[in-house]
PDB file of C-alpha atoms in Angstrom:
ATOM      1  CA  UNK A   1     -16.357  15.360  -1.642  1.00  0.00           C
ATOM      2  CA  UNK A   2     -18.733  13.351  -3.828  1.00  0.00           C
ATOM      3  CA  UNK A   3     -17.863   9.702  -4.316  1.00  0.00           C
ATOM      4  CA  UNK A   4     -16.943   8.287  -7.726  1.00  0.00           C
ATOM      5  CA  UNK A   5     -18.546   4.870  -7.323  1.00  0.00           C
ATOM      6  CA  UNK A   6     -21.423   3.246  -5.449  1.00  0.00           C
ATOM      7  CA  UNK A   7     -21.659  -0.504  -4.974  1.00  0.00           C
ATOM      8  CA  UNK A   8     -25.048  -1.966  -5.973  1.00  0.00           C
ATOM      9  CA  UNK A   9     -25.763  -5.702  -5.906  1.00  0.00           C
ATOM     10  CA  UNK A  10     -22.198  -6.685  -6.680  1.00  0.00           C
ATOM     11  CA  UNK A  11     -21.276  -3.926  -9.131  1.00  0.00           C
ATOM     12  CA  UNK A  12     -19.367  -0.705  -8.655  1.00  0.00           C
ATOM     13  CA  UNK A  13     -21.413   1.824 -10.602  1.00  0.00           C
ATOM     14  CA  UNK A  14     -20.527   5.424 -11.420  1.00  0.00           C
ATOM     15  CA  UNK A  15     -22.116   7.769  -8.886  1.00  0.00           C
ATOM     16  CA  UNK A  16     -24.685   9.205 -11.303  1.00  0.00           C
ATOM     17  CA  UNK A  17     -25.840   5.748 -12.460  1.00  0.00           C
ATOM     18  CA  UNK A  18     -26.495   4.331  -8.985  1.00  0.00           C
ATOM     19  CA  UNK A  19     -30.237   4.972  -9.017  1.00  0.00           C
ATOM     20  CA  UNK A  20     -33.500   3.266  -8.123  1.00  0.00           C
ATOM     21  CA  UNK A  21     -36.982   3.590  -9.602  1.00  0.00           C
ATOM     22  CA  UNK A  22     -39.574   5.901  -8.029  1.00  0.00           C
ATOM     23  CA  UNK A  23     -41.769   2.838  -7.458  1.00  0.00           C
ATOM     24  CA  UNK A  24     -39.170   1.075  -5.325  1.00  0.00           C
ATOM     25  CA  UNK A  25     -41.245  -0.142  -2.322  1.00  0.00           C
ATOM     26  CA  UNK A  26     -38.565   0.878   0.171  1.00  0.00           C
ATOM     27  CA  UNK A  27     -39.140   4.548  -0.685  1.00  0.00           C
ATOM     28  CA  UNK A  28     -42.876   4.271  -0.087  1.00  0.00           C
ATOM     29  CA  UNK A  29     -42.875   2.183   3.097  1.00  0.00           C
ATOM     30  CA  UNK A  30     -39.446   2.656   4.680  1.00  0.00           C
ATOM     31  CA  UNK A  31     -38.859  -1.066   4.087  1.00  0.00           C
ATOM     32  CA  UNK A  32     -35.087  -1.012   4.420  1.00  0.00           C
ATOM     33  CA  UNK A  33     -32.335  -1.355   6.996  1.00  0.00           C
ATOM     34  CA  UNK A  34     -29.033   0.471   7.039  1.00  0.00           C
ATOM     35  CA  UNK A  35     -25.779   1.108   8.856  1.00  0.00           C
ATOM     36  CA  UNK A  36     -23.677   4.175   9.525  1.00  0.00           C
ATOM     37  CA  UNK A  37     -19.951   3.379   9.474  1.00  0.00           C
ATOM     38  CA  UNK A  38     -16.774   5.428   9.275  1.00  0.00           C
ATOM     39  CA  UNK A  39     -13.346   4.824   7.785  1.00  0.00           C
ATOM     40  CA  UNK A  40     -10.427   6.811   9.193  1.00  0.00           C
ATOM     41  CA  UNK A  41      -6.928   7.573   8.016  1.00  0.00           C
ATOM     42  CA  UNK A  42      -4.437   5.730  10.236  1.00  0.00           C
ATOM     43  CA  UNK A  43      -0.650   5.245  10.237  1.00  0.00           C
ATOM     44  CA  UNK A  44      -1.264   1.989   8.329  1.00  0.00           C
ATOM     45  CA  UNK A  45      -3.664   3.479   5.801  1.00  0.00           C
ATOM     46  CA  UNK A  46      -7.466   3.766   5.748  1.00  0.00           C
ATOM     47  CA  UNK A  47      -9.237   1.571   8.305  1.00  0.00           C
ATOM     48  CA  UNK A  48     -12.949   1.003   8.796  1.00  0.00           C
ATOM     49  CA  UNK A  49     -13.881   1.219  12.463  1.00  0.00           C
ATOM     50  CA  UNK A  50     -15.496  -1.997  13.754  1.00  0.00           C
ATOM     51  CA  UNK A  51     -16.509  -2.987  10.252  1.00  0.00           C
ATOM     52  CA  UNK A  52     -17.412  -6.594  11.008  1.00  0.00           C
ATOM     53  CA  UNK A  53     -19.595  -5.548  13.946  1.00  0.00           C
ATOM     54  CA  UNK A  54     -21.476  -3.122  11.703  1.00  0.00           C
ATOM     55  CA  UNK A  55     -21.890  -5.713   8.947  1.00  0.00           C
ATOM     56  CA  UNK A  56     -23.262  -8.207  11.471  1.00  0.00           C
ATOM     57  CA  UNK A  57     -25.688  -5.629  12.816  1.00  0.00           C
ATOM     58  CA  UNK A  58     -26.907  -4.830   9.300  1.00  0.00           C
ATOM     59  CA  UNK A  59     -27.870  -8.484   8.840  1.00  0.00           C
ATOM     60  CA  UNK A  60     -29.333  -8.611  12.362  1.00  0.00           C
ATOM     61  CA  UNK A  61     -31.510  -5.595  11.485  1.00  0.00           C
ATOM     62  CA  UNK A  62     -32.625  -7.357   8.313  1.00  0.00           C
ATOM     63  CA  UNK A  63     -33.593 -10.451  10.301  1.00  0.00           C
ATOM     64  CA  UNK A  64     -35.474  -8.387  12.869  1.00  0.00           C
ATOM     65  CA  UNK A  65     -37.386  -6.652  10.085  1.00  0.00           C
ATOM     66  CA  UNK A  66     -38.278 -10.009   8.560  1.00  0.00           C
ATOM     67  CA  UNK A  67     -35.954 -10.464   5.572  1.00  0.00           C
ATOM     68  CA  UNK A  68     -35.194 -14.149   5.048  1.00  0.00           C
ATOM     69  CA  UNK A  69     -32.717 -16.154   2.971  1.00  0.00           C
ATOM     70  CA  UNK A  70     -30.603 -13.169   2.043  1.00  0.00           C
ATOM     71  CA  UNK A  71     -27.839 -13.830  -0.514  1.00  0.00           C
ATOM     72  CA  UNK A  72     -25.155 -11.887   1.405  1.00  0.00           C
ATOM     73  CA  UNK A  73     -23.009 -12.996   4.326  1.00  0.00           C
ATOM     74  CA  UNK A  74     -21.150 -10.819   6.800  1.00  0.00           C
ATOM     75  CA  UNK A  75     -17.952 -11.557   4.885  1.00  0.00           C
ATOM     76  CA  UNK A  76     -19.564 -10.486   1.603  1.00  0.00           C
ATOM     77  CA  UNK A  77     -20.604  -7.150   3.094  1.00  0.00           C
ATOM     78  CA  UNK A  78     -17.190  -6.545   4.675  1.00  0.00           C
ATOM     79  CA  UNK A  79     -15.469  -7.168   1.334  1.00  0.00           C
ATOM     80  CA  UNK A  80     -17.950  -4.985  -0.580  1.00  0.00           C
ATOM     81  CA  UNK A  81     -17.444  -2.091   1.844  1.00  0.00           C
ATOM     82  CA  UNK A  82     -13.652  -2.304   1.585  1.00  0.00           C
ATOM     83  CA  UNK A  83     -13.912  -2.485  -2.218  1.00  0.00           C
ATOM     84  CA  UNK A  84     -16.116   0.630  -2.259  1.00  0.00           C
ATOM     85  CA  UNK A  85     -13.825   2.670  -0.011  1.00  0.00           C
ATOM     86  CA  UNK A  86     -10.798   1.580  -2.053  1.00  0.00           C
ATOM     87  CA  UNK A  87     -12.447   2.369  -5.394  1.00  0.00           C
ATOM     88  CA  UNK A  88     -13.251   5.897  -4.251  1.00  0.00           C
ATOM     89  CA  UNK A  89      -9.752   6.533  -2.919  1.00  0.00           C
ATOM     90  CA  UNK A  90     -10.993   7.903   0.398  1.00  0.00           C
ATOM     91  CA  UNK A  91      -8.852   7.990   3.527  1.00  0.00           C
ATOM     92  CA  UNK A  92     -11.551   9.418   5.817  1.00  0.00           C
ATOM     93  CA  UNK A  93     -15.156   8.791   4.861  1.00  0.00           C
ATOM     94  CA  UNK A  94     -18.639   7.924   6.014  1.00  0.00           C
ATOM     95  CA  UNK A  95     -20.086   4.632   4.735  1.00  0.00           C
ATOM     96  CA  UNK A  96     -23.777   3.877   4.242  1.00  0.00           C
ATOM     97  CA  UNK A  97     -24.856   0.302   3.427  1.00  0.00           C
ATOM     98  CA  UNK A  98     -28.583   0.084   2.621  1.00  0.00           C
ATOM     99  CA  UNK A  99     -30.406  -3.242   2.372  1.00  0.00           C
ATOM    100  CA  UNK A 100     -33.807  -2.478   0.899  1.00  0.00           C
ATOM    101  CA  UNK A 101     -36.999  -3.911  -0.581  1.00  0.00           C
ATOM    102  CA  UNK A 102     -36.420  -3.376  -4.280  1.00  0.00           C
ATOM    103  CA  UNK A 103     -39.473  -4.979  -5.886  1.00  0.00           C
ATOM    104  CA  UNK A 104     -42.756  -6.505  -4.766  1.00  0.00           C
ATOM    105  CA  UNK A 105     -44.040  -6.118  -1.231  1.00  0.00           C
ATOM    106  CA  UNK A 106     -46.924  -3.855  -2.219  1.00  0.00           C
ATOM    107  CA  UNK A 107     -49.179  -6.027  -0.079  1.00  0.00           C
ATOM    108  CA  UNK A 108     -47.022  -5.100   2.954  1.00  0.00           C
ATOM    109  CA  UNK A 109     -45.453  -8.538   3.201  1.00  0.00           C
ATOM    110  CA  UNK A 110     -41.657  -8.564   3.076  1.00  0.00           C
ATOM    111  CA  UNK A 111     -41.733 -12.181   1.861  1.00  0.00           C
ATOM    112  CA  UNK A 112     -43.250 -11.016  -1.417  1.00  0.00           C
ATOM    113  CA  UNK A 113     -40.468  -8.509  -2.080  1.00  0.00           C
ATOM    114  CA  UNK A 114     -37.010  -8.669  -3.619  1.00  0.00           C
ATOM    115  CA  UNK A 115     -34.052  -7.422  -1.544  1.00  0.00           C
ATOM    116  CA  UNK A 116     -31.209  -5.310  -2.898  1.00  0.00           C
ATOM    117  CA  UNK A 117     -28.021  -4.043  -1.301  1.00  0.00           C
ATOM    118  CA  UNK A 118     -26.258  -0.760  -1.982  1.00  0.00           C
ATOM    119  CA  UNK A 119     -23.145   0.739  -0.382  1.00  0.00           C
ATOM    120  CA  UNK A 120     -22.234   4.420  -0.673  1.00  0.00           C
ATOM    121  CA  UNK A 121     -19.319   6.382   0.750  1.00  0.00           C
ATOM    122  CA  UNK A 122     -18.633  10.091   0.990  1.00  0.00           C
ATOM    123  CA  UNK A 123     -16.476  12.554   2.889  1.00  0.00           C
ATOM    124  CA  UNK A 124     -18.404  13.875   5.886  1.00  0.00           C
ATOM    125  CA  UNK A 125     -17.134  15.742   8.917  1.00  0.00           C
ATOM    126  CA  UNK A 126     -18.591  15.524  12.405  1.00  0.00           C
ATOM    127  CA  UNK A 127     -22.369  15.287  12.167  1.00  0.00           C
ATOM    128  CA  UNK A 128     -22.939  17.845  14.928  1.00  0.00           C
ATOM    129  CA  UNK A 129     -20.248  20.268  13.769  1.00  0.00           C
ATOM    130  CA  UNK A 130     -16.534  20.537  14.482  1.00  0.00           C
ATOM    131  CA  UNK A 131     -17.020  23.077  17.314  1.00  0.00           C
ATOM    132  CA  UNK A 132     -19.207  20.579  19.174  1.00  0.00           C
ATOM    133  CA  UNK A 133     -16.131  18.528  20.055  1.00  0.00           C
ATOM    134  CA  UNK A 134     -14.695  21.311  22.187  1.00  0.00           C
ATOM    135  CA  UNK A 135     -17.717  23.257  23.343  1.00  0.00           C
ATOM    136  CA  UNK A 136     -20.458  20.633  23.545  1.00  0.00           C
ATOM    137  CA  UNK A 137     -23.970  21.150  22.217  1.00  0.00           C
ATOM    138  CA  UNK A 138     -27.368  22.362  23.397  1.00  0.00           C
ATOM    139  CA  UNK A 139     -30.227  19.855  23.530  1.00  0.00           C
ATOM    140  CA  UNK A 140     -33.847  19.699  24.614  1.00  0.00           C
ATOM    141  CA  UNK A 141     -36.247  16.992  25.691  1.00  0.00           C
ATOM    142  CA  UNK A 142     -38.322  16.255  22.624  1.00  0.00           C
ATOM    143  CA  UNK A 143     -42.103  16.343  22.594  1.00  0.00           C
ATOM    144  CA  UNK A 144     -41.902  13.175  20.478  1.00  0.00           C
ATOM    145  CA  UNK A 145     -41.606   9.822  22.263  1.00  0.00           C
ATOM    146  CA  UNK A 146     -39.102   7.177  21.181  1.00  0.00           C
ATOM    147  CA  UNK A 147     -40.671   4.070  19.702  1.00  0.00           C
ATOM    148  CA  UNK A 148     -42.146   1.367  21.906  1.00  0.00           C
ATOM    149  CA  UNK A 149     -40.189  -1.873  21.274  1.00  0.00           C
ATOM    150  CA  UNK A 150     -43.366  -3.637  20.135  1.00  0.00           C
ATOM    151  CA  UNK A 151     -44.441  -0.844  17.793  1.00  0.00           C
ATOM    152  CA  UNK A 152     -41.231  -0.539  15.756  1.00  0.00           C
ATOM    153  CA  UNK A 153     -38.251  -2.732  16.586  1.00  0.00           C
ATOM    154  CA  UNK A 154     -35.735  -0.633  18.522  1.00  0.00           C
ATOM    155  CA  UNK A 155     -32.845  -3.090  18.028  1.00  0.00           C
ATOM    156  CA  UNK A 156     -32.877  -2.657  14.262  1.00  0.00           C
ATOM    157  CA  UNK A 157     -31.770   0.286  12.144  1.00  0.00           C
ATOM    158  CA  UNK A 158     -34.937   0.208  10.051  1.00  0.00           C
ATOM    159  CA  UNK A 159     -35.186   3.171   7.692  1.00  0.00           C
ATOM    160  CA  UNK A 160     -38.841   3.769   8.581  1.00  0.00           C
ATOM    161  CA  UNK A 161     -37.932   4.156  12.262  1.00  0.00           C
ATOM    162  CA  UNK A 162     -36.114   7.372  11.477  1.00  0.00           C
ATOM    163  CA  UNK A 163     -39.257   9.330  10.630  1.00  0.00           C
ATOM    164  CA  UNK A 164     -39.432   9.543  14.434  1.00  0.00           C
ATOM    165  CA  UNK A 165     -35.948  11.059  14.527  1.00  0.00           C
ATOM    166  CA  UNK A 166     -36.753  13.489  11.716  1.00  0.00           C
ATOM    167  CA  UNK A 167     -39.731  14.822  13.655  1.00  0.00           C
ATOM    168  CA  UNK A 168     -37.731  15.279  16.843  1.00  0.00           C
ATOM    169  CA  UNK A 169     -34.575  16.718  15.251  1.00  0.00           C
ATOM    170  CA  UNK A 170     -36.483  19.183  13.074  1.00  0.00           C
ATOM    171  CA  UNK A 171     -38.470  20.397  16.070  1.00  0.00           C
ATOM    172  CA  UNK A 172     -35.304  20.865  18.146  1.00  0.00           C
ATOM    173  CA  UNK A 173     -33.421  22.808  15.503  1.00  0.00           C
ATOM    174  CA  UNK A 174     -36.420  25.049  14.871  1.00  0.00           C
ATOM    175  CA  UNK A 175     -36.432  25.791  18.607  1.00  0.00           C
ATOM    176  CA  UNK A 176     -32.741  26.742  18.479  1.00  0.00           C
ATOM    177  CA  UNK A 177     -31.189  23.531  19.850  1.00  0.00           C
ATOM    178  CA  UNK A 178     -28.751  21.203  18.117  1.00  0.00           C
ATOM    179  CA  UNK A 179     -30.112  17.852  19.242  1.00  0.00           C
ATOM    180  CA  UNK A 180     -33.178  16.227  20.790  1.00  0.00           C
ATOM    181  CA  UNK A 181     -33.277  13.828  23.718  1.00  0.00           C
ATOM    182  CA  UNK A 182     -36.151  11.398  23.401  1.00  0.00           C
ATOM    183  CA  UNK A 183     -37.972   9.684  26.247  1.00  0.00           C
ATOM    184  CA  UNK A 184     -39.205   6.108  26.067  1.00  0.00           C
ATOM    185  CA  UNK A 185     -42.929   5.235  26.341  1.00  0.00           C
ATOM    186  CA  UNK A 186     -42.574   4.977  30.147  1.00  0.00           C
ATOM    187  CA  UNK A 187     -41.222   8.530  30.348  1.00  0.00           C
ATOM    188  CA  UNK A 188     -37.558   7.700  30.996  1.00  0.00           C
ATOM    189  CA  UNK A 189     -34.606   8.869  28.911  1.00  0.00           C
ATOM    190  CA  UNK A 190     -34.041   6.649  25.882  1.00  0.00           C
ATOM    191  CA  UNK A 191     -31.614   8.153  23.371  1.00  0.00           C
ATOM    192  CA  UNK A 192     -31.142  11.061  21.006  1.00  0.00           C
ATOM    193  CA  UNK A 193     -32.235  11.129  17.386  1.00  0.00           C
ATOM    194  CA  UNK A 194     -29.056   9.387  16.253  1.00  0.00           C
ATOM    195  CA  UNK A 195     -26.933   8.882  19.364  1.00  0.00           C
ATOM    196  CA  UNK A 196     -26.856   6.934  22.604  1.00  0.00           C
ATOM    197  CA  UNK A 197     -26.633   8.906  25.852  1.00  0.00           C
ATOM    198  CA  UNK A 198     -24.483   8.713  29.000  1.00  0.00           C
ATOM    199  CA  UNK A 199     -24.748  10.721  32.226  1.00  0.00           C
ATOM    200  CA  UNK A 200     -21.966  11.318  34.780  1.00  0.00           C
ATOM    201  CA  UNK A 201     -22.965  11.862  38.398  1.00  0.00           C
ATOM    202  CA  UNK A 202     -21.017  11.461  41.643  1.00  0.00           C
ATOM    203  CA  UNK A 203     -18.175   9.667  39.844  1.00  0.00           C
ATOM    204  CA  UNK A 204     -20.398   7.068  38.188  1.00  0.00           C
ATOM    205  CA  UNK A 205     -21.440   6.832  34.544  1.00  0.00           C
ATOM    206  CA  UNK A 206     -25.081   5.954  34.011  1.00  0.00           C
ATOM    207  CA  UNK A 207     -26.730   5.007  30.718  1.00  0.00           C
ATOM    208  CA  UNK A 208     -30.196   3.673  29.845  1.00  0.00           C
ATOM    209  CA  UNK A 209     -30.505  -0.089  29.558  1.00  0.00           C
ATOM    210  CA  UNK A 210     -30.476  -1.569  26.071  1.00  0.00           C
ATOM    211  CA  UNK A 211     -34.142  -2.608  26.261  1.00  0.00           C
ATOM    212  CA  UNK A 212     -35.647   0.553  24.674  1.00  0.00           C
ATOM    213  CA  UNK A 213     -32.642   1.770  22.636  1.00  0.00           C
ATOM    214  CA  UNK A 214     -30.461   0.824  19.713  1.00  0.00           C
ATOM    215  CA  UNK A 215     -27.454  -1.215  20.817  1.00  0.00           C
ATOM    216  CA  UNK A 216     -24.941   1.179  19.308  1.00  0.00           C
ATOM    217  CA  UNK A 217     -21.544  -0.048  18.158  1.00  0.00           C
ATOM    218  CA  UNK A 218     -20.070   3.274  19.291  1.00  0.00           C
ATOM    219  CA  UNK A 219     -21.974   2.915  22.569  1.00  0.00           C
ATOM    220  CA  UNK A 220     -20.230  -0.411  23.127  1.00  0.00           C
ATOM    221  CA  UNK A 221     -16.854   1.141  22.284  1.00  0.00           C
ATOM    222  CA  UNK A 222     -17.395   4.003  24.741  1.00  0.00           C
ATOM    223  CA  UNK A 223     -18.620   1.553  27.380  1.00  0.00           C
ATOM    224  CA  UNK A 224     -15.435  -0.495  26.974  1.00  0.00           C
ATOM    225  CA  UNK A 225     -13.132   2.544  27.094  1.00  0.00           C
ATOM    226  CA  UNK A 226     -14.848   3.908  30.208  1.00  0.00           C
ATOM    227  CA  UNK A 227     -14.510   0.564  32.017  1.00  0.00           C
ATOM    228  CA  UNK A 228     -10.855   0.341  31.020  1.00  0.00           C
ATOM    229  CA  UNK A 229     -10.359   3.801  32.552  1.00  0.00           C
ATOM    230  CA  UNK A 230     -11.755   2.462  35.816  1.00  0.00           C
ATOM    231  CA  UNK A 231     -15.157   4.136  35.763  1.00  0.00           C
ATOM    232  CA  UNK A 232     -18.148   2.393  37.263  1.00  0.00           C
ATOM    233  CA  UNK A 233     -20.927   2.133  34.671  1.00  0.00           C
ATOM    234  CA  UNK A 234     -24.569   1.514  35.561  1.00  0.00           C
ATOM    235  CA  UNK A 235     -27.348   0.634  33.132  1.00  0.00           C
ATOM    236  CA  UNK A 236     -30.568   1.856  34.697  1.00  0.00           C
ATOM    237  CA  UNK A 237     -33.553   4.150  34.082  1.00  0.00           C
ATOM    238  CA  UNK A 238     -32.767   7.871  33.907  1.00  0.00           C
ATOM    239  CA  UNK A 239     -35.405  10.544  34.454  1.00  0.00           C
ATOM    240  CA  UNK A 240     -35.206  13.855  32.619  1.00  0.00           C
ATOM    241  CA  UNK A 241     -34.674  15.773  35.853  1.00  0.00           C
ATOM    242  CA  UNK A 242     -31.648  13.617  36.649  1.00  0.00           C
ATOM    243  CA  UNK A 243     -30.071  14.993  33.481  1.00  0.00           C
ATOM    244  CA  UNK A 244     -30.560  18.560  34.731  1.00  0.00           C
ATOM    245  CA  UNK A 245     -28.460  17.919  37.859  1.00  0.00           C
ATOM    246  CA  UNK A 246     -25.839  15.691  36.232  1.00  0.00           C
ATOM    247  CA  UNK A 247     -22.172  16.593  36.450  1.00  0.00           C
ATOM    248  CA  UNK A 248     -21.795  15.762  32.758  1.00  0.00           C
ATOM    249  CA  UNK A 249     -23.907  14.375  29.928  1.00  0.00           C
ATOM    250  CA  UNK A 250     -22.465  13.121  26.665  1.00  0.00           C
ATOM    251  CA  UNK A 251     -23.739  11.340  23.581  1.00  0.00           C
ATOM    252  CA  UNK A 252     -22.100   9.051  21.056  1.00  0.00           C
ATOM    253  CA  UNK A 253     -22.720   7.572  17.648  1.00  0.00           C
ATOM    254  CA  UNK A 254     -20.847   6.833  14.434  1.00  0.00           C
ATOM    255  CA  UNK A 255     -21.846  10.123  12.799  1.00  0.00           C
ATOM    256  CA  UNK A 256     -21.517  12.281  15.941  1.00  0.00           C
ATOM    257  CA  UNK A 257     -18.587  10.351  17.463  1.00  0.00           C
ATOM    258  CA  UNK A 258     -18.377  11.445  21.171  1.00  0.00           C
ATOM    259  CA  UNK A 259     -19.833  14.833  22.117  1.00  0.00           C
ATOM    260  CA  UNK A 260     -20.611  16.538  25.435  1.00  0.00           C
ATOM    261  CA  UNK A 261     -23.891  18.334  26.162  1.00  0.00           C
ATOM    262  CA  UNK A 262     -23.429  21.822  27.545  1.00  0.00           C
ATOM    263  CA  UNK A 263     -27.109  22.596  28.108  1.00  0.00           C
ATOM    264  CA  UNK A 264     -30.444  20.732  28.288  1.00  0.00           C
ATOM    265  CA  UNK A 265     -33.769  22.559  28.298  1.00  0.00           C
ATOM    266  CA  UNK A 266     -32.050  25.888  29.050  1.00  0.00           C
ATOM    267  CA  UNK A 267     -30.305  24.353  32.084  1.00  0.00           C
ATOM    268  CA  UNK A 268     -26.508  24.430  32.098  1.00  0.00           C
ATOM    269  CA  UNK A 269     -24.920  21.010  32.574  1.00  0.00           C
ATOM    270  CA  UNK A 270     -21.905  21.120  34.896  1.00  0.00           C
ATOM    271  CA  UNK A 271     -19.892  24.207  34.052  1.00  0.00           C
ATOM    272  CA  UNK A 272     -21.376  24.427  30.579  1.00  0.00           C
ATOM    273  CA  UNK A 273     -18.355  22.895  28.836  1.00  0.00           C
ATOM    274  CA  UNK A 274     -17.215  19.431  27.868  1.00  0.00           C
ATOM    275  CA  UNK A 275     -16.477  17.836  31.261  1.00  0.00           C
ATOM    276  CA  UNK A 276     -13.295  16.037  32.372  1.00  0.00           C
ATOM    277  CA  UNK A 277     -14.776  12.524  32.231  1.00  0.00           C
ATOM    278  CA  UNK A 278     -16.189  13.121  28.784  1.00  0.00           C
ATOM    279  CA  UNK A 279     -12.867  14.591  27.655  1.00  0.00           C
ATOM    280  CA  UNK A 280     -10.884  11.563  28.850  1.00  0.00           C
ATOM    281  CA  UNK A 281     -13.170   9.136  27.050  1.00  0.00           C
ATOM    282  CA  UNK A 282     -13.383  11.376  23.990  1.00  0.00           C
ATOM    283  CA  UNK A 283      -9.599  11.605  23.647  1.00  0.00           C
ATOM    284  CA  UNK A 284      -9.066   7.866  23.891  1.00  0.00           C
ATOM    285  CA  UNK A 285     -11.917   7.172  21.473  1.00  0.00           C
ATOM    286  CA  UNK A 286     -10.459   9.536  18.895  1.00  0.00           C
ATOM    287  CA  UNK A 287      -7.033   7.924  19.196  1.00  0.00           C
ATOM    288  CA  UNK A 288      -8.603   4.455  18.951  1.00  0.00           C
ATOM    289  CA  UNK A 289     -10.535   5.146  15.745  1.00  0.00           C
ATOM    290  CA  UNK A 290      -7.312   6.329  14.082  1.00  0.00           C
ATOM    291  CA  UNK A 291      -5.350   3.218  15.025  1.00  0.00           C
ATOM    292  CA  UNK A 292      -3.063   5.012  17.483  1.00  0.00           C
ATOM    293  CA  UNK A 293      -3.706   2.692  20.446  1.00  0.00           C
ATOM    294  CA  UNK A 294      -2.498  -0.930  20.208  1.00  0.00           C
ATOM    295  CA  UNK A 295      -5.034  -1.896  22.885  1.00  0.00           C
ATOM    296  CA  UNK A 296      -7.922  -1.128  20.556  1.00  0.00           C
ATOM    297  CA  UNK A 297      -6.286  -1.772  17.190  1.00  0.00           C
ATOM    298  CA  UNK A 298      -8.468  -4.848  16.624  1.00  0.00           C
ATOM    299  CA  UNK A 299     -11.368  -2.415  16.151  1.00  0.00           C
ATOM    300  CA  UNK A 300      -9.650  -1.032  13.036  1.00  0.00           C
ATOM    301  CA  UNK A 301     -10.195  -3.147   9.919  1.00  0.00           C
ATOM    302  CA  UNK A 302      -7.750  -1.981   7.275  1.00  0.00           C
ATOM    303  CA  UNK A 303      -8.908  -1.451   3.719  1.00  0.00           C
ATOM    304  CA  UNK A 304      -5.590  -2.662   2.279  1.00  0.00           C
TER     305      UNK A 304
END
């Protein structure tokens, strides 16, 4: 469902009027940072999952990219997001804040540009498809390498970074897969095009260290849930062939939520279905995001 209003620099504008000029520098250079956030219907009304954490990361991304002296605080962004969700009347929705270079910066210096902030919401189901929750998805190791941390900052959700993801995802889908797994510049597993990755082997959960990957808010949530369930979690390098012999592999992200991988590079993972460890974590995560578990209710920030 299309939204009615989009928040732009302090105003709620009708959907069709929330536009930017073709000469906006962010379009030409990818000079923007963004967040992907979800609001869910809960017994207490719509709640945005880990809203403050996402708002803080948006500003962290802006600082990493080089924006300085921004006029918005974390509290400003939290309020603006709640106002936007409320104005559109959504119970379940995806939320996209975009902090972008609006004017100036043609000399490739962010200090000479003017920042703007926009917040959009819309109704969007699971990014990888509703069947993926039950059956898992097929993935391949991409021919495209994930960014080196000193080439493009991997701790920031910079819009320009995602040209890398577009290349990998498009290639994978053209080859008949649903997602791409990207290796870091050293040849170890990094992350997918929009998700962090976990591997289950011999009762332990292993995930790449945060050095080459985005420190996902969902990744942190899954990490916490898994530890609370008593699983041992290791952060260490993973080679692609370790994935092939894993008992389970699953990925997570705001858009994808928590999804198992049934196959990687034409090799069946486990029994080719969402595994028991993944299912346990998945079930608790999906109860947590809908405010059904008092233990994790602090992650739900209610719109009203």
